[in-house]
Each structure stands twice: as C-alpha cells, then as structure tokens.
XYZ file of N, CA and C in Angstrom:
555
model
N 66.643 -11.401 -42.821
C 67.833 -10.787 -43.384
C 68.749 -11.871 -43.930
N 69.539 -11.545 -44.930
C 70.465 -12.542 -45.479
C 71.447 -13.010 -44.401
N 71.935 -14.221 -44.575
C 72.879 -14.824 -43.621
C 74.142 -13.978 -43.473
N 74.516 -13.240 -44.516
C 75.745 -12.450 -44.500
C 75.589 -11.108 -43.768
N 74.392 -10.820 -43.264
C 74.146 -9.548 -42.583
C 74.951 -9.475 -41.288
N 75.586 -8.342 -41.091
C 76.296 -8.129 -39.831
C 75.424 -7.232 -38.956
N 75.192 -7.654 -37.725
C 74.355 -6.891 -36.817
C 75.190 -6.519 -35.596
N 75.097 -5.252 -35.172
C 75.836 -4.770 -34.011
C 74.860 -4.066 -33.079
N 75.163 -4.117 -31.812
C 74.353 -3.451 -30.803
C 75.279 -2.569 -29.996
N 74.948 -1.304 -29.913
C 75.765 -0.360 -29.167
C 74.950 0.157 -27.990
N 75.556 0.187 -26.818
C 74.877 0.681 -25.635
C 75.913 1.274 -24.690
N 75.577 2.410 -24.096
C 76.494 3.038 -23.138
C 76.638 2.175 -21.891
N 75.580 1.457 -21.562
C 75.621 0.535 -20.428
C 75.158 -0.827 -20.922
N 75.465 -1.851 -20.175
C 75.087 -3.192 -20.608
C 74.381 -3.922 -19.455
N 73.205 -3.426 -19.073
C 72.459 -4.102 -18.008
C 71.931 -5.451 -18.500
N 71.478 -6.299 -17.579
C 71.014 -7.638 -17.961
C 69.953 -7.637 -19.069
N 69.028 -6.697 -19.066
C 67.981 -6.661 -20.098
C 68.580 -6.456 -21.493
N 69.593 -5.626 -21.611
C 70.244 -5.381 -22.900
C 71.051 -6.613 -23.314
N 71.728 -7.245 -22.364
C 72.477 -8.476 -22.667
C 71.540 -9.559 -23.198
N 70.349 -9.654 -22.608
C 69.366 -10.653 -23.037
C 68.963 -10.408 -24.490
N 68.739 -9.154 -24.851
C 68.391 -8.801 -26.238
C 69.545 -9.181 -27.167
N 70.769 -8.827 -26.754
C 71.948 -9.143 -27.585
C 72.062 -10.649 -27.799
N 71.895 -11.409 -26.747
C 72.015 -12.868 -26.858
C 70.882 -13.483 -27.681
N 69.730 -12.829 -27.719
C 68.591 -13.337 -28.484
C 68.737 -13.090 -29.985
N 69.305 -11.960 -30.357
C 69.309 -11.558 -31.761
C 70.672 -11.616 -32.447
N 71.729 -11.740 -31.675
C 73.067 -11.765 -32.265
C 73.652 -13.168 -32.172
N 74.413 -13.544 -33.173
C 75.092 -14.847 -33.166
C 76.484 -14.664 -32.594
N 76.793 -15.430 -31.590
C 78.090 -15.372 -30.939
C 78.524 -13.917 -30.657
N 77.721 -13.187 -29.896
C 78.062 -11.770 -29.655
C 79.335 -11.624 -28.826
N 80.082 -10.582 -29.138
C 81.271 -10.241 -28.370
C 81.000 -8.935 -27.662
N 81.355 -8.885 -26.414
C 81.167 -7.665 -25.627
C 82.496 -6.928 -25.588
N 82.518 -5.738 -26.142
C 83.730 -4.929 -26.173
C 83.516 -3.758 -25.237
N 84.354 -3.665 -24.246
C 84.228 -2.592 -23.260
C 85.412 -1.649 -23.415
N 85.121 -0.392 -23.537
C 86.165 0.617 -23.685
C 86.445 1.211 -22.316
N 87.707 1.273 -21.959
C 88.087 1.796 -20.651
C 87.679 3.259 -20.530
N 87.173 3.588 -19.379
C 86.756 4.966 -19.121
C 87.979 5.869 -19.018
N 87.835 7.064 -19.535
C 88.898 8.059 -19.430
C 88.792 8.695 -18.055
N 89.906 8.732 -17.356
C 89.901 9.337 -16.022
C 89.786 10.847 -16.169
N 88.770 11.402 -15.521
C 88.569 12.845 -15.548
C 88.719 13.389 -14.137
N 88.984 14.658 -14.055
C 88.999 15.292 -12.752
C 87.574 15.283 -12.205
N 87.468 15.102 -10.913
C 86.149 15.091 -10.294
C 85.490 16.457 -10.455
N 84.199 16.423 -10.721
C 83.466 17.682 -10.848
C 83.421 18.366 -9.487
N 83.475 19.667 -9.508
C 83.427 20.463 -8.283
C 81.999 20.972 -8.098
N 81.138 20.104 -7.557
C 79.726 20.437 -7.405
C 79.352 20.398 -5.929
N 78.873 21.509 -5.424
C 78.371 21.569 -4.054
C 76.893 21.228 -4.099
N 76.499 20.297 -3.246
C 75.120 19.813 -3.270
C 74.388 20.215 -1.986
N 73.162 20.724 -2.158
C 72.320 21.125 -1.039
C 70.965 20.449 -1.162
N 70.375 20.146 -0.027
C 68.998 19.647 0.000
C 68.217 20.562 0.940
N 67.134 21.126 0.424
C 66.267 21.988 1.235
C 64.990 21.210 1.477
N 64.804 20.777 2.715
C 63.585 20.058 3.076
C 62.471 21.085 3.210
N 61.655 21.140 2.184
C 60.615 22.160 2.077
C 59.393 21.721 2.880
N 59.060 22.509 3.882
C 57.824 22.277 4.643
C 57.310 23.633 5.091
N 56.014 23.782 5.081
C 55.423 25.052 5.481
C 55.261 26.036 4.331
N 55.995 25.828 3.237
C 55.827 26.646 2.035
C 55.756 25.700 0.844
N 55.311 26.217 -0.280
C 55.271 25.371 -1.475
C 56.653 25.342 -2.117
N 56.876 24.333 -2.948
C 58.139 24.265 -3.684
C 58.283 25.457 -4.619
N 57.157 25.933 -5.147
C 57.220 27.081 -6.055
C 57.711 28.318 -5.303
N 57.239 28.508 -4.096
C 57.708 29.629 -3.272
C 59.198 29.471 -2.984
N 59.610 28.255 -2.652
C 61.034 27.996 -2.398
C 61.869 28.300 -3.640
N 61.373 27.894 -4.798
C 62.079 28.136 -6.059
C 62.209 29.635 -6.331
N 61.142 30.379 -6.098
C 61.197 31.830 -6.295
C 62.204 32.474 -5.340
N 62.271 31.991 -4.111
C 63.248 32.529 -3.149
C 64.672 32.248 -3.610
N 64.903 31.061 -4.137
C 66.232 30.734 -4.665
C 66.574 31.691 -5.812
N 65.631 31.893 -6.728
C 65.865 32.789 -7.870
C 66.143 34.225 -7.399
N 65.549 34.628 -6.274
C 65.764 35.975 -5.729
C 67.159 36.150 -5.153
N 67.658 35.124 -4.450
C 68.894 35.330 -3.686
C 70.151 34.744 -4.316
N 70.007 33.772 -5.198
C 71.181 33.136 -5.792
C 71.647 33.960 -6.991
N 72.936 34.202 -7.034
C 73.511 34.925 -8.167
C 73.756 33.918 -9.286
N 72.991 34.011 -10.361
C 73.111 33.034 -11.442
C 73.020 33.720 -12.793
N 73.766 33.163 -13.737
C 73.636 33.566 -15.135
C 72.677 32.624 -15.834
N 72.688 31.368 -15.379
C 71.821 30.361 -15.978
C 71.601 29.231 -14.983
N 70.432 28.602 -15.079
C 70.164 27.422 -14.262
C 69.180 26.519 -14.980
N 69.302 25.231 -14.671
C 68.332 24.257 -15.157
C 67.552 23.768 -13.951
N 66.238 23.738 -14.112
C 65.356 23.212 -13.077
C 64.774 21.912 -13.604
N 64.989 20.825 -12.872
C 64.489 19.522 -13.294
C 63.161 19.194 -12.640
N 62.234 18.747 -13.474
C 60.924 18.279 -13.023
C 60.705 16.889 -13.609
N 59.619 16.237 -13.204
C 59.400 14.857 -13.656
C 58.630 14.748 -14.964
N 57.667 15.639 -15.221
C 56.785 15.445 -16.371
C 56.838 16.601 -17.352
N 56.382 16.322 -18.561
C 56.300 17.363 -19.606
C 55.388 18.500 -19.161
N 54.252 18.141 -18.564
C 53.318 19.172 -18.107
C 53.953 20.063 -17.048
N 54.770 19.469 -16.161
C 55.438 20.251 -15.125
C 56.417 21.256 -15.713
N 57.059 20.919 -16.850
C 57.996 21.874 -17.456
C 57.265 23.158 -17.819
N 56.104 22.998 -18.428
C 55.310 24.161 -18.851
C 54.766 24.900 -17.637
N 54.222 24.163 -16.671
C 53.607 24.761 -15.484
C 54.617 25.585 -14.687
N 55.784 24.992 -14.395
C 56.792 25.694 -13.607
C 57.357 26.886 -14.388
N 57.633 26.719 -15.679
C 58.158 27.828 -16.495
C 57.158 28.988 -16.541
N 55.881 28.687 -16.717
C 54.864 29.752 -16.742
C 54.772 30.477 -15.406
N 54.827 29.743 -14.308
C 54.770 30.374 -12.981
C 55.989 31.265 -12.746
N 57.152 30.821 -13.178
C 58.348 31.646 -13.052
C 58.238 32.911 -13.900
N 57.737 32.753 -15.120
C 57.532 33.914 -16.008
C 56.613 34.938 -15.346
N 55.494 34.455 -14.778
C 54.542 35.366 -14.104
C 55.185 36.070 -12.916
N 56.153 35.403 -12.281
C 56.846 35.997 -11.137
C 57.989 36.918 -11.570
N 58.218 37.005 -12.891
C 59.233 37.919 -13.402
C 60.579 37.291 -13.708
N 60.647 35.976 -13.752
C 61.907 35.294 -14.058
C 61.816 34.670 -15.446
N 62.719 35.054 -16.365
C 62.657 34.512 -17.729
C 62.959 33.017 -17.756
N 61.957 32.225 -18.095
C 62.116 30.772 -18.065
C 61.575 30.142 -19.340
N 62.196 29.043 -19.737
C 61.777 28.283 -20.913
C 61.502 26.841 -20.508
N 60.487 26.240 -21.112
C 60.194 24.824 -20.891
C 60.873 24.012 -21.990
N 61.470 22.886 -21.608
C 62.106 21.979 -22.566
C 61.604 20.573 -22.260
N 60.855 20.003 -23.227
C 60.298 18.667 -22.983
C 60.165 17.883 -24.276
N 59.780 16.634 -24.139
C 59.702 15.722 -25.272
C 58.600 16.011 -26.267
N 57.663 16.889 -25.925
C 56.605 17.257 -26.869
C 57.093 18.256 -27.918
N 58.276 18.807 -27.701
C 58.815 19.811 -28.612
C 59.585 19.119 -29.730
N 59.529 19.699 -30.937
C 60.331 19.134 -32.016
C 61.787 19.589 -31.864
N 62.673 19.007 -32.644
C 64.103 19.272 -32.509
C 64.436 20.750 -32.705
N 63.786 21.401 -33.649
C 64.063 22.826 -33.909
C 63.689 23.672 -32.693
N 62.562 23.347 -32.050
C 62.141 24.087 -30.855
C 63.138 23.872 -29.713
N 63.594 22.649 -29.559
C 64.568 22.348 -28.496
C 65.857 23.128 -28.724
N 66.324 23.095 -29.972
C 67.563 23.808 -30.291
C 67.417 25.311 -30.057
N 66.245 25.861 -30.364
C 65.990 27.282 -30.125
C 66.089 27.603 -28.630
N 65.530 26.740 -27.792
C 65.612 26.924 -26.337
C 67.060 26.942 -25.865
N 67.832 25.973 -26.325
C 69.235 25.874 -25.909
C 70.008 27.096 -26.380
N 69.737 27.537 -27.596
C 70.424 28.713 -28.131
C 70.078 29.960 -27.304
N 68.834 30.087 -26.884
C 68.428 31.227 -26.045
C 69.147 31.191 -24.697
N 69.361 29.990 -24.173
C 70.115 29.863 -22.921
C 71.578 30.250 -23.129
N 72.183 29.704 -24.177
C 73.599 29.966 -24.430
C 73.870 31.438 -24.731
N 72.920 32.092 -25.392
C 73.108 33.499 -25.755
C 72.746 34.454 -24.623
N 72.136 33.933 -23.554
C 71.769 34.775 -22.422
C 70.401 35.423 -22.540
N 69.644 35.106 -23.593
C 68.297 35.686 -23.737
C 67.350 35.170 -22.664
N 67.615 33.966 -22.207
C 66.861 33.402 -21.093
C 67.862 32.808 -20.124
N 67.508 32.793 -18.852
C 68.470 32.304 -17.867
C 67.994 31.065 -17.118
N 66.745 30.673 -17.333
C 66.216 29.504 -16.623
C 65.594 28.542 -17.624
N 65.999 27.290 -17.525
C 65.462 26.234 -18.374
C 64.814 25.202 -17.460
N 63.532 24.911 -17.698
C 62.810 23.908 -16.917
C 62.685 22.678 -17.811
N 63.259 21.552 -17.361
C 63.371 20.394 -18.245
C 63.090 19.078 -17.533
N 62.780 18.073 -18.347
C 62.666 16.700 -17.852
C 64.020 16.028 -18.030
N 64.197 14.887 -17.359
C 65.457 14.145 -17.449
C 65.775 13.722 -18.876
N 64.781 13.233 -19.587
C 65.005 12.658 -20.912
C 65.619 13.668 -21.867
N 65.053 14.852 -21.955
C 65.584 15.828 -22.914
C 66.841 16.515 -22.413
N 67.084 16.472 -21.112
C 68.257 17.164 -20.579
C 69.529 16.329 -20.648
N 69.387 15.023 -20.874
C 70.588 14.186 -20.968
C 71.399 14.614 -22.179
N 72.658 14.827 -21.953
C 73.537 15.203 -23.045
C 73.561 16.697 -23.325
N 72.742 17.480 -22.616
C 72.773 18.926 -22.801
C 74.139 19.447 -22.399
N 74.684 20.335 -23.185
C 75.959 20.927 -22.834
C 75.835 22.431 -22.917
N 75.530 23.022 -21.783
C 75.479 24.473 -21.690
C 76.697 24.865 -20.864
N 77.698 25.456 -21.514
C 78.945 25.757 -20.808
C 78.718 26.687 -19.619
N 79.493 26.446 -18.589
C 79.501 27.294 -17.397
C 78.102 27.482 -16.804
N 77.377 26.407 -16.681
C 76.061 26.428 -16.048
C 76.286 26.312 -14.542
N 76.062 27.395 -13.789
C 76.421 27.367 -12.371
C 75.433 26.636 -11.452
N 74.170 26.506 -11.868
C 73.170 25.936 -10.954
C 72.250 24.921 -11.611
N 72.004 23.851 -10.864
C 70.991 22.872 -11.217
C 70.051 22.784 -10.015
N 68.766 22.888 -10.281
C 67.765 22.787 -9.215
C 66.922 21.546 -9.475
N 66.797 20.711 -8.473
C 65.898 19.565 -8.551
C 64.590 19.983 -7.895
N 63.649 20.429 -8.720
C 62.336 20.821 -8.205
C 61.648 19.597 -7.612
N 61.874 18.465 -8.263
C 61.407 17.172 -7.772
C 62.581 16.209 -7.890
N 62.778 15.406 -6.876
C 63.857 14.418 -6.941
C 63.483 13.310 -7.914
N 64.474 12.782 -8.612
C 64.183 11.653 -9.500
C 63.946 10.382 -8.678
N 63.258 9.426 -9.274
C 62.993 8.156 -8.603
C 64.236 7.280 -8.557
N 65.164 7.519 -9.470
C 66.360 6.686 -9.603
C 67.589 7.552 -9.313
N 68.434 7.086 -8.399
C 69.580 7.907 -7.998
C 70.553 8.164 -9.150
N 70.646 7.253 -10.132
C 71.517 7.473 -11.290
C 71.063 8.706 -12.080
N 69.755 8.943 -12.143
C 69.240 10.136 -12.823
C 69.684 11.407 -12.105
N 69.789 11.329 -10.796
C 70.272 12.479 -10.021
C 71.689 12.842 -10.458
N 72.537 11.837 -10.618
C 73.927 12.061 -11.033
C 73.956 12.730 -12.415
N 73.107 12.255 -13.339
C 73.052 12.870 -14.665
C 72.576 14.317 -14.584
N 71.589 14.564 -13.732
C 71.079 15.930 -13.587
C 72.169 16.881 -13.096
N 72.788 16.553 -11.981
C 73.747 17.499 -11.406
C 75.014 17.590 -12.252
N 75.230 16.586 -13.099
C 76.387 16.610 -13.995
C 76.299 17.669 -15.076
N 75.185 18.356 -15.191
C 75.057 19.461 -16.144
C 75.830 20.682 -15.654
N 76.163 20.738 -14.364
C 76.934 21.851 -13.812
C 78.323 21.356 -13.418
N 79.200 22.258 -13.039
C 80.540 21.881 -12.614
C 81.362 21.256 -13.722
N 81.203 21.754 -14.938
C 81.905 21.182 -16.096
C 83.138 22.006 -16.453
N 84.020 21.360 -17.166
C 85.223 22.016 -17.708
C 86.011 22.751 -16.630
N 86.111 22.129 -15.451
C 86.898 22.723 -14.378
C 86.183 23.798 -13.582
N 84.977 24.172 -13.992
C 84.222 25.180 -13.253
C 83.525 24.524 -12.065
N 83.158 25.328 -11.086
C 82.396 24.793 -9.959
C 80.914 25.018 -10.218
N 80.084 24.276 -9.511
C 78.647 24.403 -9.673
C 77.923 24.042 -8.398
N 76.638 24.371 -8.361
C 75.792 24.044 -7.218
C 74.562 23.288 -7.684
N 74.206 22.289 -6.897
C 72.975 21.541 -7.134
C 72.125 21.690 -5.888
N 70.915 22.208 -6.066
C 69.994 22.416 -4.948
C 68.767 21.557 -5.189
N 68.444 20.710 -4.215
C 67.284 19.838 -4.327
C 66.216 20.284 -3.345
N 65.006 20.490 -3.859
C 63.862 20.816 -3.021
C 63.195 19.495 -2.658
N 63.154 19.183 -1.388
C 62.701 17.869 -0.939
C 61.447 18.003 -0.087
N 60.362 17.404 -0.556
C 59.126 17.381 0.233
C 59.144 16.157 1.143
N 58.233 16.109 2.090
C 58.182 15.002 3.051
C 58.073 13.650 2.360
N 57.312 13.580 1.259
C 57.134 12.292 0.585
C 58.322 11.909 -0.310
N 59.343 12.754 -0.391
C 60.529 12.438 -1.194
C 61.742 12.072 -0.343
N 61.574 11.988 0.965
C 62.732 11.718 1.823
C 63.368 10.361 1.535
N 62.575 9.394 1.106
C 63.129 8.088 0.731
C 64.071 8.240 -0.453
N 63.660 9.036 -1.464
C 64.516 9.282 -2.623
C 65.819 9.968 -2.188
N 65.700 10.926 -1.261
C 66.873 11.647 -0.781
C 67.842 10.687 -0.094
N 67.335 9.782 0.731
C 68.199 8.792 1.396
C 68.894 7.901 0.370
N 68.177 7.503 -0.667
C 68.787 6.676 -1.723
C 69.931 7.428 -2.404
N 69.728 8.705 -2.664
C 70.753 9.528 -3.319
C 71.948 9.693 -2.400
N 71.685 9.947 -1.134
C 72.790 10.111 -0.178
C 73.632 8.861 -0.106
C-alpha cells in the first residue's frame, strides 16, 4: 500500500492477541478507549438444573410445559445441535426454529422476524449467530449446553432482562459440565 495509506483497527475488546496484530501492522498505533456508559443492572434470575436420571431433551420439554413464555432462546454448541433440538421440539409440539451459521442472512432475518411477530416462540441458536440479537422483551434464555467460556455465558443470558424488563436464564447442567458451571459461578 502507498506510504500515505491510513490503517485503523477497531475491536470491542483489546486482548493481547489483537494488540500484537496492531503492533505488527500499524505504525505508532494509538489505543483509544471509550468510557463505558453506566447502565442499570439487568434483572436476570439465574437457575441451574443439574440434570441426572433424565435426558436434557426431556428436561427441556418439561420447562416448555410449565414455564409461561412468549419467547425463548435455547443455546447449543453446534450448528447440527440447532437443527436437532429444534426438530425434536417441533415433534413434541413446540414451535421452534434453528438459527445457525449455515444459514444465509435472509434466512436468519426471517427467523428473527418470525420470533418478533410471534409466529414462533422458540429459537435454538449457537453463540456466534446469537451475539447482537435484539428480540425485545425476551423473558427466557435456556442453556441446553453450557458454554466453555464464562464470558459467552454472560453474552447468552444478556439476551433477556433488557430495557428494564426482568428475565430468567435456566441452565441444564450434566455431570460432565459441572466444571463449566463452577467457572460461571
């Protein structure tokens, strides 16, 4: 590139790996940090159900039976799990949509619109596509599988309890996920 080229790097976070890239490719980089806006704390009640003796799918169906919800997002780890869990919920009589990275933008937008309009009440999604989702007044987030990284948990449950509303986050925890649960706690 010409010497007169101006190059900028924007990142919501600045972990060491990103700083290394900036220092490698930018000349005399300046780090500009914008002060966070103080917001009211989200009103999110968090539950962990240590699932043993039944499958997580059975636990999920029981939650769908007894919890009063207009909409909920169920988080899973993989693209295949979004389809698998959504199909199982559909077969059990619960209107569910899968949202994953294999879908094009138009398909994703259609899913979100169906949620917002009330045509569907359950969205099964991965962390990647759910970041930045804004479905107003979403009362429930279900962690079908706990994330490996506790920061991802915060992003997941942050989909509920928005705009002054309260929300619930329910995590289904299997025996092999107790380490993840301790990290989150």
